PDB file of C-alpha atoms in Angstrom:
ATOM      1  CA  LEU Z  10      10.145   2.757  18.166  1.00  0.00           C
ATOM      2  CA  SER Z  11       6.509   2.868  19.308  1.00  0.00           C
ATOM      3  CA  GLU Z  12       4.873   6.177  20.272  1.00  0.00           C
ATOM      4  CA  THR Z  13       7.554   8.215  18.538  1.00  0.00           C
ATOM      5  CA  SER Z  14       7.472  10.902  15.846  1.00  0.00           C
ATOM      6  CA  ILE Z  15       9.772   9.274  13.299  1.00  0.00           C
ATOM      7  CA  SER Z  16       8.799   9.737   9.665  1.00  0.00           C
ATOM      8  CA  VAL Z  17      11.380   7.320   8.204  1.00  0.00           C
ATOM      9  CA  LEU Z  18      12.144   3.893   9.627  1.00  0.00           C
ATOM     10  CA  PRO Z  19      15.938   3.421   9.826  1.00  0.00           C
ATOM     11  CA  ILE Z  20      17.284   0.282   8.195  1.00  0.00           C
ATOM     12  CA  ILE Z  21      20.859   0.222   9.472  1.00  0.00           C
ATOM     13  CA  GLY Z  22      20.988  -1.854  12.621  1.00  0.00           C
ATOM     14  CA  LEU Z  23      17.540  -3.417  12.220  1.00  0.00           C
ATOM     15  CA  GLN Z  24      18.314  -6.101   9.622  1.00  0.00           C
ATOM     16  CA  GLU Z  25      18.566  -8.868  12.202  1.00  0.00           C
ATOM     17  CA  LEU Z  26      15.453  -8.151  14.257  1.00  0.00           C
ATOM     18  CA  ASP Z  27      13.029 -10.943  15.128  1.00  0.00           C
ATOM     19  CA  VAL Z  28      10.269  -8.657  16.427  1.00  0.00           C
ATOM     20  CA  LEU Z  29       9.599  -5.077  15.329  1.00  0.00           C
ATOM     21  CA  ARG Z  30       7.216  -2.748  17.199  1.00  0.00           C
ATOM     22  CA  VAL Z  31       6.270   0.578  15.633  1.00  0.00           C
ATOM     23  CA  GLU Z  32       2.855   1.108  17.211  1.00  0.00           C
ATOM     24  CA  ASP Z  33       1.106   4.466  17.668  1.00  0.00           C
ATOM     25  CA  THR Z  34       3.565   6.156  15.313  1.00  0.00           C
ATOM     26  CA  ARG Z  35       1.258   8.237  13.137  1.00  0.00           C
ATOM     27  CA  THR Z  36       4.043  10.091  11.362  1.00  0.00           C
ATOM     28  CA  LEU Z  37       5.451   6.941   9.730  1.00  0.00           C
ATOM     29  CA  LYS Z  38       3.538   6.804   6.450  1.00  0.00           C
ATOM     30  CA  VAL Z  39       5.866   4.715   4.259  1.00  0.00           C
ATOM     31  CA  PHE Z  40       7.191   1.320   5.359  1.00  0.00           C
ATOM     32  CA  PRO Z  41      10.573   0.241   3.914  1.00  0.00           C
ATOM     33  CA  SER Z  42      11.100  -2.837   1.801  1.00  0.00           C
ATOM     34  CA  VAL Z  43      10.638  -6.107   3.678  1.00  0.00           C
ATOM     35  CA  TYR Z  44      13.849  -7.434   2.129  1.00  0.00           C
ATOM     36  CA  ASN Z  45      15.746  -5.264   4.593  1.00  0.00           C
ATOM     37  CA  PHE Z  46      14.558  -7.498   7.448  1.00  0.00           C
ATOM     38  CA  GLU Z  47      16.244 -10.857   7.111  1.00  0.00           C
ATOM     39  CA  TYR Z  48      15.042 -12.675  10.248  1.00  0.00           C
ATOM     40  CA  ILE Z  49      11.770 -10.881  10.953  1.00  0.00           C
ATOM     41  CA  GLN Z  50       9.009 -13.031  12.455  1.00  0.00           C
ATOM     42  CA  LYS Z  51       6.554 -10.633  14.115  1.00  0.00           C
ATOM     43  CA  VAL Z  52       5.708  -7.031  13.284  1.00  0.00           C
ATOM     44  CA  TYR Z  53       3.413  -4.678  15.199  1.00  0.00           C
ATOM     45  CA  LEU Z  54       2.685  -1.538  13.192  1.00  0.00           C
ATOM     46  CA  THR Z  55       0.394   1.482  13.285  1.00  0.00           C
ATOM     47  CA  TYR Z  56      -1.410   1.252   9.972  1.00  0.00           C
ATOM     48  CA  ALA Z  57      -2.965  -1.852   8.457  1.00  0.00           C
ATOM     49  CA  TYR Z  58      -1.751  -1.046   4.957  1.00  0.00           C
ATOM     50  CA  HIS Z  59       1.857  -1.354   6.136  1.00  0.00           C
ATOM     51  CA  CYS Z  60       1.280  -5.092   6.560  1.00  0.00           C
ATOM     52  CA  CYS Z  61       0.598  -5.285   2.836  1.00  0.00           C
ATOM     53  CA  ALA Z  62       4.368  -5.015   2.381  1.00  0.00           C
ATOM     54  CA  PHE Z  63       4.663  -8.528   3.833  1.00  0.00           C
ATOM     55  CA  LYS Z  64       1.653  -9.941   2.000  1.00  0.00           C
ATOM     56  CA  PHE Z  65       2.663  -8.549  -1.399  1.00  0.00           C
ATOM     57  CA  PRO Z  66       6.391  -7.686  -1.316  1.00  0.00           C
ATOM     58  CA  ALA Z  67       6.625  -7.620  -5.120  1.00  0.00           C
ATOM     59  CA  LYS Z  68       4.017  -4.863  -5.428  1.00  0.00           C
ATOM     60  CA  HIS Z  69       5.231  -2.952  -2.396  1.00  0.00           C
ATOM     61  CA  ASN Z  70       8.715  -2.293  -3.763  1.00  0.00           C
ATOM     62  CA  MET Z  71       9.211  -3.586  -7.282  1.00  0.00           C
ATOM     63  CA  LEU Z  72      12.838  -2.439  -7.541  1.00  0.00           C
ATOM     64  CA  GLU Z  73      13.961  -4.238  -4.369  1.00  0.00           C
ATOM     65  CA  HIS Z  74      11.957  -7.311  -5.366  1.00  0.00           C
ATOM     66  CA  TYR Z  75      13.683  -7.381  -8.752  1.00  0.00           C
ATOM     67  CA  ARG Z  76      17.115  -7.100  -7.117  1.00  0.00           C
ATOM     68  CA  HIS Z  77      16.177  -9.838  -4.677  1.00  0.00           C
ATOM     69  CA  GLN Z  78      15.083 -12.175  -7.471  1.00  0.00           C
ATOM     70  CA  GLN Z  79      18.264 -11.495  -9.444  1.00  0.00           C
ATOM     71  CA  PHE Z  80      20.369 -12.267  -6.395  1.00  0.00           C
ATOM     72  CA  LEU Z  81      18.491 -15.520  -5.726  1.00  0.00           C
ATOM     73  CA  GLN Z  82      18.987 -16.623  -9.317  1.00  0.00           C
ATOM     74  CA  LYS Z  83      22.717 -16.013  -8.988  1.00  0.00           C
ATOM     75  CA  LEU Z  84      22.787 -18.025  -5.774  1.00  0.00           C
ATOM     76  CA  GLU Z  85      20.922 -20.892  -7.411  1.00  0.00           C
ATOM     77  CA  ARG Z  86      23.486 -21.003 -10.208  1.00  0.00           C
ATOM     78  CA  ASP Z  87      26.319 -21.020  -7.679  1.00  0.00           C
ATOM     79  CA  CYS Z  88      24.637 -23.795  -5.703  1.00  0.00           C
ATOM     80  CA  GLU Z  89      24.281 -25.897  -8.839  1.00  0.00           C
ATOM     81  CA  MET Z  90      27.959 -25.378  -9.623  1.00  0.00           C
ATOM     82  CA  LEU Z  91      28.871 -26.322  -6.056  1.00  0.00           C
ATOM     83  CA  GLU Z  92      26.787 -29.485  -6.258  1.00  0.00           C
ATOM     84  CA  GLU Z  93      28.480 -30.481  -9.502  1.00  0.00           C
ATOM     85  CA  GLU Z  94      31.905 -29.873  -7.981  1.00  0.00           C
ATOM     86  CA  LEU Z  95      31.044 -31.999  -4.954  1.00  0.00           C
ATOM     87  CA  GLU Z  96      29.804 -34.820  -7.153  1.00  0.00           C
ATOM     88  CA  GLU Z  97      32.950 -34.715  -9.266  1.00  0.00           C
ATOM     89  CA  GLY Z  98      35.283 -34.529  -6.287  1.00  0.00           C
ATOM     90  CA  GLY Z  99      33.569 -37.271  -4.315  1.00  0.00           C
ATOM     91  CA  GLU Z 100      33.139 -37.525  -0.607  1.00  0.00           C
ATOM     92  CA  HIS Z 101      36.687 -38.833   0.008  1.00  0.00           C
ATOM     93  CA  GLY Z 102      38.362 -37.301  -2.976  1.00  0.00           C
ATOM     94  CA  GLU Z 103      40.837 -34.483  -3.177  1.00  0.00           C
ATOM     95  CA  PRO Z 104      39.956 -31.180  -1.542  1.00  0.00           C
ATOM     96  CA  LEU Z 105      37.991 -28.927  -3.832  1.00  0.00           C
ATOM     97  CA  VAL Z 106      39.588 -25.693  -4.941  1.00  0.00           C
ATOM     98  CA  ARG Z 107      37.013 -23.071  -5.858  1.00  0.00           C
ATOM     99  CA  LYS Z 108      37.410 -19.597  -7.178  1.00  0.00           C
ATOM    100  CA  GLU Z 109      36.705 -16.856  -4.720  1.00  0.00           C
ATOM    101  CA  ARG Z 110      33.283 -15.280  -5.190  1.00  0.00           C
ATOM    102  CA  SER Z 111      32.695 -11.757  -4.004  1.00  0.00           C
ATOM    103  CA  TRP Z 112      29.325 -10.569  -2.700  1.00  0.00           C
ATOM    104  CA  ASP Z 113      30.418  -7.050  -1.838  1.00  0.00           C
ATOM    105  CA  ASN Z 114      28.807  -5.496  -4.902  1.00  0.00           C
ATOM    106  CA  GLU Z 115      25.434  -7.169  -4.512  1.00  0.00           C
ATOM    107  CA  PRO Z 116      22.765  -4.458  -4.080  1.00  0.00           C
ATOM    108  CA  TRP Z 117      20.572  -6.725  -1.960  1.00  0.00           C
ATOM    109  CA  LEU Z 118      23.266  -7.361   0.658  1.00  0.00           C
ATOM    110  CA  THR Z 119      24.484  -4.994   3.331  1.00  0.00           C
ATOM    111  CA  GLY Z 120      28.050  -5.628   4.318  1.00  0.00           C
ATOM    112  CA  ASN Z 121      28.984  -9.302   4.501  1.00  0.00           C
ATOM    113  CA  ASP Z 122      25.550 -10.850   5.051  1.00  0.00           C
ATOM    114  CA  THR Z 123      26.113 -14.121   3.219  1.00  0.00           C
ATOM    115  CA  VAL Z 124      25.390 -16.360   6.218  1.00  0.00           C
ATOM    116  CA  GLN Z 125      21.633 -15.883   6.313  1.00  0.00           C
ATOM    117  CA  ILE Z 126      21.309 -16.599   2.592  1.00  0.00           C
ATOM    118  CA  TRP Z 127      22.580 -20.148   2.974  1.00  0.00           C
ATOM    119  CA  GLY Z 128      20.286 -20.961   5.867  1.00  0.00           C
ATOM    120  CA  PRO Z 129      21.163 -21.789   9.490  1.00  0.00           C
ATOM    121  CA  LEU Z 130      24.372 -23.629  10.237  1.00  0.00           C
ATOM    122  CA  GLN Z 131      23.633 -27.290  11.011  1.00  0.00           C
ATOM    123  CA  THR Z 132      26.437 -29.023  12.912  1.00  0.00           C
ATOM    124  CA  ALA Z 133      26.805 -31.500  15.717  1.00  0.00           C
ATOM    125  CA  PRO Z 134      27.501 -30.181  19.246  1.00  0.00           C
ATOM    126  CA  SER Z 135      31.167 -29.325  19.506  1.00  0.00           C
ATOM    127  CA  PRO Z 136      33.284 -27.536  22.111  1.00  0.00           C
ATOM    128  CA  PHE Z 137      34.888 -25.603  19.274  1.00  0.00           C
ATOM    129  CA  LEU Z 138      31.641 -23.798  18.451  1.00  0.00           C
ATOM    130  CA  GLN Z 139      30.832 -20.803  20.594  1.00  0.00           C
ATOM    131  CA  PRO Z 140      27.477 -19.063  19.917  1.00  0.00           C
ATOM    132  CA  THR Z 141      27.731 -15.330  19.537  1.00  0.00           C
ATOM    133  CA  THR Z 142      24.037 -14.437  19.702  1.00  0.00           C
ATOM    134  CA  PRO Z 143      23.460 -12.407  22.877  1.00  0.00           C
ATOM    135  CA  SER Z 144      20.025 -12.317  24.454  1.00  0.00           C
ATOM    136  CA  LEU Z 145      18.791  -8.834  25.223  1.00  0.00           C
ATOM    137  CA  GLY Z 146      15.886  -9.841  27.440  1.00  0.00           C
ATOM    138  CA  PRO Z 147      12.681  -7.895  26.765  1.00  0.00           C
ATOM    139  CA  PHE Z 148      14.303  -6.060  23.871  1.00  0.00           C
ATOM    140  CA  GLY Z 149      14.473  -9.230  21.763  1.00  0.00           C
ATOM    141  CA  THR Z 150      17.303 -11.138  20.136  1.00  0.00           C
ATOM    142  CA  PHE Z 151      19.764  -9.805  17.587  1.00  0.00           C
ATOM    143  CA  HIS Z 152      21.388 -12.303  15.217  1.00  0.00           C
ATOM    144  CA  GLN Z 153      25.103 -12.045  14.687  1.00  0.00           C
ATOM    145  CA  LYS Z 154      26.966 -12.853  11.499  1.00  0.00           C
ATOM    146  CA  GLY Z 155      27.775 -16.447  12.463  1.00  0.00           C
ATOM    147  CA  VAL Z 156      29.661 -18.508  15.024  1.00  0.00           C
ATOM    148  CA  THR Z 157      33.206 -18.594  16.313  1.00  0.00           C
ATOM    149  CA  VAL Z 158      35.015 -21.658  15.006  1.00  0.00           C
ATOM    150  CA  GLY Z 159      38.120 -23.212  16.548  1.00  0.00           C
ATOM    151  CA  VAL Z 160      41.378 -22.971  14.642  1.00  0.00           C
ATOM    152  CA  GLY Z 161      42.026 -25.873  12.303  1.00  0.00           C
ATOM    153  CA  ARG Z 162      38.370 -26.925  12.012  1.00  0.00           C
ATOM    154  CA  ARG Z 163      36.571 -27.054   8.671  1.00  0.00           C
ATOM    155  CA  ILE Z 164      32.840 -26.562   8.330  1.00  0.00           C
ATOM    156  CA  HIS Z 165      30.970 -27.410   5.128  1.00  0.00           C
ATOM    157  CA  LYS Z 166      27.759 -25.524   4.593  1.00  0.00           C
ATOM    158  CA  MET Z 167      25.403 -26.730   1.886  1.00  0.00           C
ATOM    159  CA  CYS Z 168      22.851 -24.720  -0.052  1.00  0.00           C
ATOM    160  CA  GLY Z 169      19.502 -24.706   1.705  1.00  0.00           C
ATOM    161  CA  ASN Z 170      16.390 -22.585   1.503  1.00  0.00           C
ATOM    162  CA  LEU Z 171      17.394 -19.517  -0.487  1.00  0.00           C
ATOM    163  CA  SER Z 172      14.256 -17.449  -0.082  1.00  0.00           C
ATOM    164  CA  LYS Z 173      12.381 -16.307   3.006  1.00  0.00           C
ATOM    165  CA  ASN Z 174       8.595 -16.435   2.771  1.00  0.00           C
ATOM    166  CA  TYR Z 175       7.606 -13.021   4.095  1.00  0.00           C
ATOM    167  CA  GLN Z 176       3.912 -13.888   3.827  1.00  0.00           C
ATOM    168  CA  GLU Z 177       4.340 -16.096   6.892  1.00  0.00           C
ATOM    169  CA  VAL Z 178       5.426 -13.141   9.035  1.00  0.00           C
ATOM    170  CA  LEU Z 179       2.866 -12.304  11.727  1.00  0.00           C
ATOM    171  CA  CYS Z 180       1.861  -8.689  11.106  1.00  0.00           C
ATOM    172  CA  SER Z 181      -0.613  -6.591  13.082  1.00  0.00           C
ATOM    173  CA  PRO Z 182      -2.984  -4.847  12.425  1.00  0.00           C
ATOM    174  CA  ALA Z 183      -3.914  -7.106   9.536  1.00  0.00           C
ATOM    175  CA  PRO Z 184      -5.618  -5.687   6.425  1.00  0.00           C
ATOM    176  CA  ASP Z 185      -9.387  -6.169   6.294  1.00  0.00           C
ATOM    177  CA  ALA Z 186     -12.344  -5.248   4.098  1.00  0.00           C
ATOM    178  CA  PHE Z 187     -12.140  -1.580   5.113  1.00  0.00           C
ATOM    179  CA  ASN Z 188      -8.343  -1.448   4.840  1.00  0.00           C
ATOM    180  CA  PRO Z 189      -7.519  -3.705   1.874  1.00  0.00           C
ATOM    181  CA  CYS Z 190      -4.151  -4.153   0.234  1.00  0.00           C
ATOM    182  CA  GLU Z 191      -5.607  -3.801  -3.237  1.00  0.00           C
ATOM    183  CA  ASP Z 192      -6.063  -0.439  -4.916  1.00  0.00           C
ATOM    184  CA  ILE Z 193      -9.515   1.131  -4.847  1.00  0.00           C
ATOM    185  CA  MET Z 194      -9.675   0.776  -8.614  1.00  0.00           C
ATOM    186  CA  GLY Z 195      -7.718  -2.164  -9.909  1.00  0.00           C
ATOM    187  CA  ASN Z 196      -7.101  -1.305 -13.570  1.00  0.00           C
ATOM    188  CA  TRP Z 197      -6.489   1.793 -15.667  1.00  0.00           C
ATOM    189  CA  SER Z 198      -9.691   1.516 -17.689  1.00  0.00           C
ATOM    190  CA  LEU Z 199     -11.741   1.820 -14.501  1.00  0.00           C
ATOM    191  CA  ARG Z 200      -9.646   4.771 -13.360  1.00  0.00           C
ATOM    192  CA  VAL Z 201     -10.144   6.606 -16.656  1.00  0.00           C
ATOM    193  CA  ALA Z 202     -13.896   5.936 -16.561  1.00  0.00           C
ATOM    194  CA  VAL Z 203     -14.230   7.245 -12.996  1.00  0.00           C
ATOM    195  CA  TRP Z 204     -12.304  10.424 -13.782  1.00  0.00           C
ATOM    196  CA  LEU Z 205     -14.364  11.025 -16.931  1.00  0.00           C
ATOM    197  CA  VAL Z 206     -17.733  10.417 -15.248  1.00  0.00           C
ATOM    198  CA  SER Z 207     -16.862  12.523 -12.193  1.00  0.00           C
ATOM    199  CA  VAL Z 208     -15.710  15.532 -14.247  1.00  0.00           C
ATOM    200  CA  LEU Z 209     -18.731  15.375 -16.574  1.00  0.00           C
ATOM    201  CA  ALA Z 210     -21.101  14.981 -13.621  1.00  0.00           C
ATOM    202  CA  LEU Z 211     -19.637  17.985 -11.837  1.00  0.00           C
ATOM    203  CA  PHE Z 212     -19.606  20.426 -14.746  1.00  0.00           C
ATOM    204  CA  GLY Z 213     -22.773  19.132 -16.444  1.00  0.00           C
ATOM    205  CA  ASN Z 214     -25.014  19.244 -13.389  1.00  0.00           C
ATOM    206  CA  LEU Z 215     -23.511  22.535 -12.251  1.00  0.00           C
ATOM    207  CA  ALA Z 216     -24.452  24.019 -15.618  1.00  0.00           C
ATOM    208  CA  VAL Z 217     -28.013  22.660 -15.304  1.00  0.00           C
ATOM    209  CA  ILE Z 218     -28.442  24.167 -11.830  1.00  0.00           C
ATOM    210  CA  PHE Z 219     -27.030  27.517 -12.970  1.00  0.00           C
ATOM    211  CA  VAL Z 220     -29.314  27.704 -16.039  1.00  0.00           C
ATOM    212  CA  LEU Z 221     -32.473  26.785 -14.113  1.00  0.00           C
ATOM    213  CA  LEU Z 222     -31.851  29.132 -11.188  1.00  0.00           C
ATOM    214  CA  SER Z 223     -30.830  32.071 -13.412  1.00  0.00           C
ATOM    215  CA  SER Z 224     -33.864  31.756 -15.682  1.00  0.00           C
ATOM    216  CA  ARG Z 225     -36.188  34.749 -15.937  1.00  0.00           C
ATOM    217  CA  PHE Z 226     -39.219  32.511 -15.710  1.00  0.00           C
ATOM    218  CA  ARG Z 227     -40.633  31.530 -12.353  1.00  0.00           C
ATOM    219  CA  LEU Z 228     -39.530  28.289 -10.752  1.00  0.00           C
ATOM    220  CA  THR Z 229     -42.156  25.662 -11.523  1.00  0.00           C
ATOM    221  CA  VAL Z 230     -42.519  22.228  -9.958  1.00  0.00           C
ATOM    222  CA  PRO Z 231     -40.801  20.398 -12.869  1.00  0.00           C
ATOM    223  CA  LYS Z 232     -37.870  22.832 -12.755  1.00  0.00           C
ATOM    224  CA  PHE Z 233     -37.596  22.378  -8.997  1.00  0.00           C
ATOM    225  CA  LEU Z 234     -37.479  18.589  -9.361  1.00  0.00           C
ATOM    226  CA  ILE Z 235     -34.862  18.874 -12.103  1.00  0.00           C
ATOM    227  CA  CYS Z 236     -32.751  21.072  -9.800  1.00  0.00           C
ATOM    228  CA  ASN Z 237     -32.981  18.460  -7.053  1.00  0.00           C
ATOM    229  CA  LEU Z 238     -31.939  15.733  -9.464  1.00  0.00           C
ATOM    230  CA  ALA Z 239     -29.039  17.830 -10.786  1.00  0.00           C
ATOM    231  CA  LEU Z 240     -27.903  18.584  -7.237  1.00  0.00           C
ATOM    232  CA  ALA Z 241     -27.957  14.874  -6.335  1.00  0.00           C
ATOM    233  CA  ASP Z 242     -25.955  14.013  -9.460  1.00  0.00           C
ATOM    234  CA  PHE Z 243     -23.514  16.812  -8.646  1.00  0.00           C
ATOM    235  CA  CYS Z 244     -22.917  15.327  -5.178  1.00  0.00           C
ATOM    236  CA  MET Z 245     -22.414  11.893  -6.739  1.00  0.00           C
ATOM    237  CA  GLY Z 246     -19.829  13.351  -9.111  1.00  0.00           C
ATOM    238  CA  ALA Z 247     -18.029  14.990  -6.178  1.00  0.00           C
ATOM    239  CA  TYR Z 248     -17.989  11.632  -4.368  1.00  0.00           C
ATOM    240  CA  LEU Z 249     -16.499   9.884  -7.409  1.00  0.00           C
ATOM    241  CA  LEU Z 250     -13.894  12.631  -7.682  1.00  0.00           C
ATOM    242  CA  LEU Z 251     -12.849  12.059  -4.052  1.00  0.00           C
ATOM    243  CA  ILE Z 252     -12.469   8.330  -4.738  1.00  0.00           C
ATOM    244  CA  ALA Z 253     -10.380   9.051  -7.839  1.00  0.00           C
ATOM    245  CA  ILE Z 254      -8.141  11.429  -5.869  1.00  0.00           C
ATOM    246  CA  MET Z 255      -7.644   8.860  -3.094  1.00  0.00           C
ATOM    247  CA  ASP Z 256      -6.700   6.217  -5.668  1.00  0.00           C
ATOM    248  CA  ALA Z 257      -4.247   8.494  -7.475  1.00  0.00           C
TER     249      ALA Z 257
END
């Protein structure tokens, strides 16, 4: 997707990417939620602020982060119930009969993506297991939904790591001092103060310049110095107004 003119990054079909390259794509201004990329490891983007989505996923998309946290809490409860059932049943006890749990209505999932939530499948080498992950050479590797299991075989999959740490994803270009992830003005009190000072500086100094230059009396040295000072303050107010607009 590098060197294209896309303005929206498609999500369907990219959930299982390991490496994503969207370099030299100036038209892509908004990066989607990182929770749409389940296996992502390396990302090469155009703008540094897009990498902030991986450093601070909660601030980048609060709605998707909330849904993700709700889904993880539900999984934790199910894992605790599963652990209790296994302890009660015993290792050599009767087979456990569990109620069917549906994940189709989960907003965080797309389709039947329950495999990646429970972590990778850990089993001993077996001729009944056939990997279904094709290698696409220079285009990377796409993860499939699971493995093909021989008929009559049972595989038990325990609860593992339920949450991917997106802060460990290698993202380039990384944010720096000139392209930070934080807002220009961190809190609302500072924003209100900047807007107030900038507006007062613009109108106040503009009024001073207008009064001094439209005066019937000749322009003396003190008046000239006051005009210079008012002009400098007017430029400072315009600069603060630009910062406030960029932060809005």
